[in-house]
JSON list of C-alpha atoms in Angstrom, two decimals:
[
{"chain": "A", "resi": 1, "resn": "MET", "atom": "CA", "xyz": [154.53, 78.64, 50.27]},
{"chain": "A", "resi": 2, "resn": "ASN", "atom": "CA", "xyz": [152.11, 76.81, 52.52]},
{"chain": "A", "resi": 3, "resn": "GLN", "atom": "CA", "xyz": [148.88, 75.18, 51.38]},
{"chain": "A", "resi": 4, "resn": "LEU", "atom": "CA", "xyz": [146.66, 78.03, 52.66]},
{"chain": "A", "resi": 5, "resn": "GLU", "atom": "CA", "xyz": [148.60, 80.58, 50.62]},
{"chain": "A", "resi": 6, "resn": "ARG", "atom": "CA", "xyz": [148.33, 78.35, 47.52]},
{"chain": "A", "resi": 7, "resn": "ILE", "atom": "CA", "xyz": [144.57, 78.02, 47.96]},
{"chain": "A", "resi": 8, "resn": "ASN", "atom": "CA", "xyz": [144.21, 81.76, 48.47]},
{"chain": "A", "resi": 9, "resn": "ARG", "atom": "CA", "xyz": [146.31, 82.55, 45.38]},
{"chain": "A", "resi": 10, "resn": "ASN", "atom": "CA", "xyz": [144.41, 80.02, 43.24]},
{"chain": "A", "resi": 11, "resn": "MET", "atom": "CA", "xyz": [141.06, 81.38, 44.44]},
{"chain": "A", "resi": 12, "resn": "TRP", "atom": "CA", "xyz": [141.91, 85.00, 43.59]},
{"chain": "A", "resi": 13, "resn": "GLY", "atom": "CA", "xyz": [143.55, 84.02, 40.32]},
{"chain": "A", "resi": 14, "resn": "GLU", "atom": "CA", "xyz": [140.42, 82.14, 39.19]},
{"chain": "A", "resi": 15, "resn": "LEU", "atom": "CA", "xyz": [138.18, 85.01, 40.28]},
{"chain": "A", "resi": 16, "resn": "PHE", "atom": "CA", "xyz": [140.02, 87.62, 38.23]},
{"chain": "A", "resi": 17, "resn": "ARG", "atom": "CA", "xyz": [140.49, 85.24, 35.30]},
{"chain": "A", "resi": 18, "resn": "GLU", "atom": "CA", "xyz": [136.68, 85.02, 34.97]},
{"chain": "A", "resi": 19, "resn": "PHE", "atom": "CA", "xyz": [136.31, 88.83, 34.96]},
{"chain": "A", "resi": 20, "resn": "ALA", "atom": "CA", "xyz": [138.87, 89.12, 32.18]},
{"chain": "A", "resi": 21, "resn": "SER", "atom": "CA", "xyz": [137.36, 86.37, 30.03]},
{"chain": "A", "resi": 22, "resn": "PRO", "atom": "CA", "xyz": [135.65, 87.33, 26.74]},
{"chain": "A", "resi": 23, "resn": "GLU", "atom": "CA", "xyz": [132.50, 85.45, 27.82]},
{"chain": "A", "resi": 24, "resn": "TYR", "atom": "CA", "xyz": [132.18, 87.60, 30.94]},
{"chain": "A", "resi": 25, "resn": "ILE", "atom": "CA", "xyz": [132.72, 90.83, 29.03]},
{"chain": "A", "resi": 26, "resn": "MET", "atom": "CA", "xyz": [130.27, 89.95, 26.20]},
{"chain": "A", "resi": 27, "resn": "ARG", "atom": "CA", "xyz": [127.55, 88.38, 28.43]},
{"chain": "A", "resi": 28, "resn": "PRO", "atom": "CA", "xyz": [125.46, 91.58, 28.88]},
{"chain": "A", "resi": 29, "resn": "PHE", "atom": "CA", "xyz": [125.44, 92.24, 25.13]},
{"chain": "A", "resi": 30, "resn": "LEU", "atom": "CA", "xyz": [124.50, 88.67, 24.23]},
{"chain": "A", "resi": 31, "resn": "GLU", "atom": "CA", "xyz": [121.76, 88.57, 26.87]},
{"chain": "A", "resi": 32, "resn": "SER", "atom": "CA", "xyz": [120.24, 91.81, 25.56]},
{"chain": "A", "resi": 33, "resn": "LEU", "atom": "CA", "xyz": [120.23, 90.41, 22.02]},
{"chain": "A", "resi": 34, "resn": "SER", "atom": "CA", "xyz": [118.52, 87.22, 23.13]},
{"chain": "A", "resi": 35, "resn": "ASP", "atom": "CA", "xyz": [115.78, 89.28, 24.79]},
{"chain": "A", "resi": 36, "resn": "GLN", "atom": "CA", "xyz": [114.83, 90.63, 21.36]},
{"chain": "A", "resi": 37, "resn": "SER", "atom": "CA", "xyz": [114.03, 87.19, 19.99]},
{"chain": "A", "resi": 38, "resn": "PHE", "atom": "CA", "xyz": [111.41, 84.63, 20.94]},
{"chain": "A", "resi": 39, "resn": "LYS", "atom": "CA", "xyz": [111.21, 80.95, 21.75]},
{"chain": "A", "resi": 40, "resn": "VAL", "atom": "CA", "xyz": [110.03, 78.34, 19.23]},
{"chain": "A", "resi": 41, "resn": "ASP", "atom": "CA", "xyz": [109.23, 74.63, 19.31]},
{"chain": "A", "resi": 42, "resn": "VAL", "atom": "CA", "xyz": [109.29, 72.59, 16.09]},
{"chain": "A", "resi": 43, "resn": "LYS", "atom": "CA", "xyz": [107.77, 69.14, 15.69]},
{"chain": "A", "resi": 44, "resn": "ASP", "atom": "CA", "xyz": [108.43, 66.93, 12.66]},
{"chain": "A", "resi": 45, "resn": "CYS", "atom": "CA", "xyz": [105.22, 65.07, 11.88]},
{"chain": "A", "resi": 46, "resn": "LYS", "atom": "CA", "xyz": [104.87, 62.54, 9.07]},
{"chain": "A", "resi": 47, "resn": "ASP", "atom": "CA", "xyz": [103.65, 64.88, 6.32]},
{"chain": "A", "resi": 48, "resn": "HIS", "atom": "CA", "xyz": [104.01, 68.31, 7.95]},
{"chain": "A", "resi": 49, "resn": "TYR", "atom": "CA", "xyz": [105.85, 70.40, 10.53]},
{"chain": "A", "resi": 50, "resn": "GLU", "atom": "CA", "xyz": [104.20, 72.03, 13.49]},
{"chain": "A", "resi": 51, "resn": "LEU", "atom": "CA", "xyz": [105.90, 75.15, 14.79]},
{"chain": "A", "resi": 52, "resn": "GLN", "atom": "CA", "xyz": [104.87, 77.04, 17.91]},
{"chain": "A", "resi": 53, "resn": "ALA", "atom": "CA", "xyz": [106.28, 80.48, 18.72]},
{"chain": "A", "resi": 54, "resn": "GLU", "atom": "CA", "xyz": [105.81, 82.51, 21.89]},
{"chain": "A", "resi": 55, "resn": "LEU", "atom": "CA", "xyz": [104.84, 86.07, 20.99]},
{"chain": "A", "resi": 56, "resn": "PRO", "atom": "CA", "xyz": [103.42, 87.65, 24.15]},
{"chain": "A", "resi": 57, "resn": "GLY", "atom": "CA", "xyz": [102.15, 91.21, 23.85]},
{"chain": "A", "resi": 58, "resn": "VAL", "atom": "CA", "xyz": [101.89, 91.04, 20.05]},
{"chain": "A", "resi": 59, "resn": "ASN", "atom": "CA", "xyz": [98.74, 91.75, 18.04]},
{"chain": "A", "resi": 60, "resn": "LYS", "atom": "CA", "xyz": [98.02, 89.13, 15.39]},
{"chain": "A", "resi": 61, "resn": "LYS", "atom": "CA", "xyz": [97.80, 91.86, 12.73]},
{"chain": "A", "resi": 62, "resn": "ASP", "atom": "CA", "xyz": [101.45, 92.72, 13.48]},
{"chain": "A", "resi": 63, "resn": "ILE", "atom": "CA", "xyz": [102.76, 89.21, 12.68]},
{"chain": "A", "resi": 64, "resn": "LYS", "atom": "CA", "xyz": [104.30, 88.39, 9.30]},
{"chain": "A", "resi": 65, "resn": "ILE", "atom": "CA", "xyz": [105.19, 84.87, 8.19]},
{"chain": "A", "resi": 66, "resn": "GLU", "atom": "CA", "xyz": [107.35, 84.10, 5.15]},
{"chain": "A", "resi": 67, "resn": "VAL", "atom": "CA", "xyz": [107.87, 80.57, 3.83]},
{"chain": "A", "resi": 68, "resn": "GLU", "atom": "CA", "xyz": [110.63, 79.95, 1.30]},
{"chain": "A", "resi": 69, "resn": "ASP", "atom": "CA", "xyz": [111.90, 76.45, 0.49]},
{"chain": "A", "resi": 70, "resn": "ASP", "atom": "CA", "xyz": [113.06, 74.99, 3.82]},
{"chain": "A", "resi": 71, "resn": "GLN", "atom": "CA", "xyz": [113.00, 78.23, 5.80]},
{"chain": "A", "resi": 72, "resn": "VAL", "atom": "CA", "xyz": [110.24, 79.88, 7.80]},
{"chain": "A", "resi": 73, "resn": "THR", "atom": "CA", "xyz": [110.67, 83.47, 8.94]},
{"chain": "A", "resi": 74, "resn": "ILE", "atom": "CA", "xyz": [108.40, 84.95, 11.57]},
{"chain": "A", "resi": 75, "resn": "SER", "atom": "CA", "xyz": [108.49, 88.70, 12.19]},
{"chain": "A", "resi": 76, "resn": "ALA", "atom": "CA", "xyz": [106.44, 90.65, 14.70]},
{"chain": "A", "resi": 77, "resn": "GLU", "atom": "CA", "xyz": [106.24, 94.14, 16.10]},
{"chain": "A", "resi": 78, "resn": "THR", "atom": "CA", "xyz": [105.36, 95.12, 19.63]},
{"chain": "A", "resi": 79, "resn": "LYS", "atom": "CA", "xyz": [104.29, 98.72, 19.92]},
{"chain": "A", "resi": 80, "resn": "LYS", "atom": "CA", "xyz": [104.70, 100.89, 22.98]},
{"chain": "A", "resi": 81, "resn": "ILE", "atom": "CA", "xyz": [101.56, 102.64, 24.01]},
{"chain": "A", "resi": 82, "resn": "THR", "atom": "CA", "xyz": [102.49, 106.14, 25.10]},
{"chain": "A", "resi": 83, "resn": "GLU", "atom": "CA", "xyz": [99.88, 107.15, 27.59]},
{"chain": "A", "resi": 84, "resn": "GLU", "atom": "CA", "xyz": [101.10, 109.78, 30.00]},
{"chain": "A", "resi": 85, "resn": "LYS", "atom": "CA", "xyz": [99.14, 111.02, 32.97]},
{"chain": "A", "resi": 86, "resn": "SER", "atom": "CA", "xyz": [100.11, 114.04, 34.99]},
{"chain": "A", "resi": 87, "resn": "ASP", "atom": "CA", "xyz": [99.78, 112.26, 38.34]},
{"chain": "A", "resi": 88, "resn": "GLU", "atom": "CA", "xyz": [102.11, 109.31, 37.60]},
{"chain": "A", "resi": 89, "resn": "LYS", "atom": "CA", "xyz": [105.71, 108.63, 36.66]},
{"chain": "A", "resi": 90, "resn": "VAL", "atom": "CA", "xyz": [107.40, 105.53, 35.30]},
{"chain": "A", "resi": 91, "resn": "ILE", "atom": "CA", "xyz": [109.57, 103.88, 37.92]},
{"chain": "A", "resi": 92, "resn": "ARG", "atom": "CA", "xyz": [110.74, 100.93, 35.83]},
{"chain": "A", "resi": 93, "resn": "SER", "atom": "CA", "xyz": [110.22, 99.92, 32.21]},
{"chain": "A", "resi": 94, "resn": "GLU", "atom": "CA", "xyz": [111.62, 96.49, 31.26]},
{"chain": "A", "resi": 95, "resn": "ARG", "atom": "CA", "xyz": [109.27, 95.48, 28.46]},
{"chain": "A", "resi": 96, "resn": "TYR", "atom": "CA", "xyz": [110.75, 95.29, 24.96]},
{"chain": "A", "resi": 97, "resn": "TYR", "atom": "CA", "xyz": [109.16, 97.31, 22.16]},
{"chain": "A", "resi": 98, "resn": "GLY", "atom": "CA", "xyz": [110.17, 97.02, 18.53]},
{"chain": "A", "resi": 99, "resn": "TRP", "atom": "CA", "xyz": [110.69, 94.38, 15.83]},
{"chain": "A", "resi": 100, "resn": "VAL", "atom": "CA", "xyz": [111.59, 90.79, 16.55]},
{"chain": "A", "resi": 101, "resn": "ASN", "atom": "CA", "xyz": [112.17, 88.09, 13.97]},
{"chain": "A", "resi": 102, "resn": "ARG", "atom": "CA", "xyz": [113.35, 84.54, 13.81]},
{"chain": "A", "resi": 103, "resn": "THR", "atom": "CA", "xyz": [114.21, 82.24, 10.90]},
{"chain": "A", "resi": 104, "resn": "VAL", "atom": "CA", "xyz": [113.92, 78.50, 11.38]},
{"chain": "A", "resi": 105, "resn": "GLN", "atom": "CA", "xyz": [115.55, 76.12, 8.92]},
{"chain": "A", "resi": 106, "resn": "LEU", "atom": "CA", "xyz": [113.78, 72.79, 8.45]},
{"chain": "A", "resi": 107, "resn": "GLU", "atom": "CA", "xyz": [115.01, 69.49, 7.02]},
{"chain": "A", "resi": 108, "resn": "HIS", "atom": "CA", "xyz": [112.46, 69.48, 4.15]},
{"chain": "A", "resi": 109, "resn": "ASN", "atom": "CA", "xyz": [110.99, 72.16, 1.94]},
{"chain": "A", "resi": 110, "resn": "VAL", "atom": "CA", "xyz": [107.53, 73.33, 2.94]},
{"chain": "A", "resi": 111, "resn": "LYS", "atom": "CA", "xyz": [104.80, 74.99, 0.93]},
{"chain": "A", "resi": 112, "resn": "SER", "atom": "CA", "xyz": [102.75, 78.02, 1.85]},
{"chain": "A", "resi": 113, "resn": "GLU", "atom": "CA", "xyz": [99.67, 76.60, 0.10]},
{"chain": "A", "resi": 114, "resn": "GLY", "atom": "CA", "xyz": [97.77, 74.58, 2.67]},
{"chain": "A", "resi": 115, "resn": "SER", "atom": "CA", "xyz": [99.69, 76.08, 5.58]},
{"chain": "A", "resi": 116, "resn": "VAL", "atom": "CA", "xyz": [97.65, 77.14, 8.60]},
{"chain": "A", "resi": 117, "resn": "ALA", "atom": "CA", "xyz": [98.55, 79.86, 11.11]},
{"chain": "A", "resi": 118, "resn": "LYS", "atom": "CA", "xyz": [96.65, 80.29, 14.39]},
{"chain": "A", "resi": 119, "resn": "PHE", "atom": "CA", "xyz": [97.35, 82.81, 17.13]},
{"chain": "A", "resi": 120, "resn": "ASP", "atom": "CA", "xyz": [95.90, 82.25, 20.60]},
{"chain": "A", "resi": 121, "resn": "ASN", "atom": "CA", "xyz": [96.95, 83.70, 23.98]},
{"chain": "A", "resi": 122, "resn": "GLY", "atom": "CA", "xyz": [100.34, 84.89, 22.70]},
{"chain": "A", "resi": 123, "resn": "VAL", "atom": "CA", "xyz": [101.26, 81.60, 21.01]},
{"chain": "A", "resi": 124, "resn": "LEU", "atom": "CA", "xyz": [101.51, 81.33, 17.22]},
{"chain": "A", "resi": 125, "resn": "THR", "atom": "CA", "xyz": [100.96, 77.81, 15.89]},
{"chain": "A", "resi": 126, "resn": "LEU", "atom": "CA", "xyz": [101.94, 77.03, 12.29]},
{"chain": "A", "resi": 127, "resn": "THR", "atom": "CA", "xyz": [101.10, 73.83, 10.43]},
{"chain": "A", "resi": 128, "resn": "LEU", "atom": "CA", "xyz": [103.40, 73.60, 7.40]},
{"chain": "A", "resi": 129, "resn": "PRO", "atom": "CA", "xyz": [102.90, 70.79, 4.85]},
{"chain": "A", "resi": 130, "resn": "LYS", "atom": "CA", "xyz": [106.09, 69.20, 3.53]},
{"chain": "A", "resi": 131, "resn": "VAL", "atom": "CA", "xyz": [106.91, 69.22, -0.18]},
{"chain": "A", "resi": 132, "resn": "ASN", "atom": "CA", "xyz": [107.60, 65.84, -1.75]},
{"chain": "A", "resi": 133, "resn": "ASN", "atom": "CA", "xyz": [111.14, 66.27, -3.02]},
{"chain": "A", "resi": 134, "resn": "HIS", "atom": "CA", "xyz": [111.13, 64.35, -6.29]},
{"chain": "A", "resi": 135, "resn": "HIS", "atom": "CA", "xyz": [112.94, 67.07, -8.21]},
{"chain": "A", "resi": 136, "resn": "GLY", "atom": "CA", "xyz": [116.37, 65.48, -8.16]},
{"chain": "A", "resi": 137, "resn": "LYS", "atom": "CA", "xyz": [118.01, 64.10, -11.27]},
{"chain": "A", "resi": 138, "resn": "PHE", "atom": "CA", "xyz": [119.49, 60.63, -11.45]},
{"chain": "A", "resi": 139, "resn": "ILE", "atom": "CA", "xyz": [122.68, 59.88, -13.35]},
{"chain": "A", "resi": 140, "resn": "THR", "atom": "CA", "xyz": [123.10, 56.52, -15.00]},
{"chain": "A", "resi": 141, "resn": "VAL", "atom": "CA", "xyz": [126.40, 54.78, -14.33]},
{"chain": "A", "resi": 142, "resn": "GLN", "atom": "CA", "xyz": [128.07, 53.66, -17.56]}
]
């Protein structure tokens, strides 16, 4: 087998190997799941965390925030407005409508008392005070 045939065989073998890989087969499903979530940034400040979440197209009354120990869960609903006119038809509809949620685990417990949530231009900003963790028990070595 000459070098050109080897290159050709390797090229086609690699091409079909990618199509048969589990990553290639599952990619459309994983991409569609990631579209139903949202992006967050978390900053660890000295005495609090600052979390920013992108929630475009969401009304602030449709956002729910739950704080429990070291976890923050943000849930939101985007509602589809069904407005049909007789002289128009939908050509393409790519916007997501429904529930999205995301849970972020932090390094320290946070408290809901004193927390602040602001929503401006599709960005939710949370300021979450840390809890001083002095609840541990010490064991004396004998």
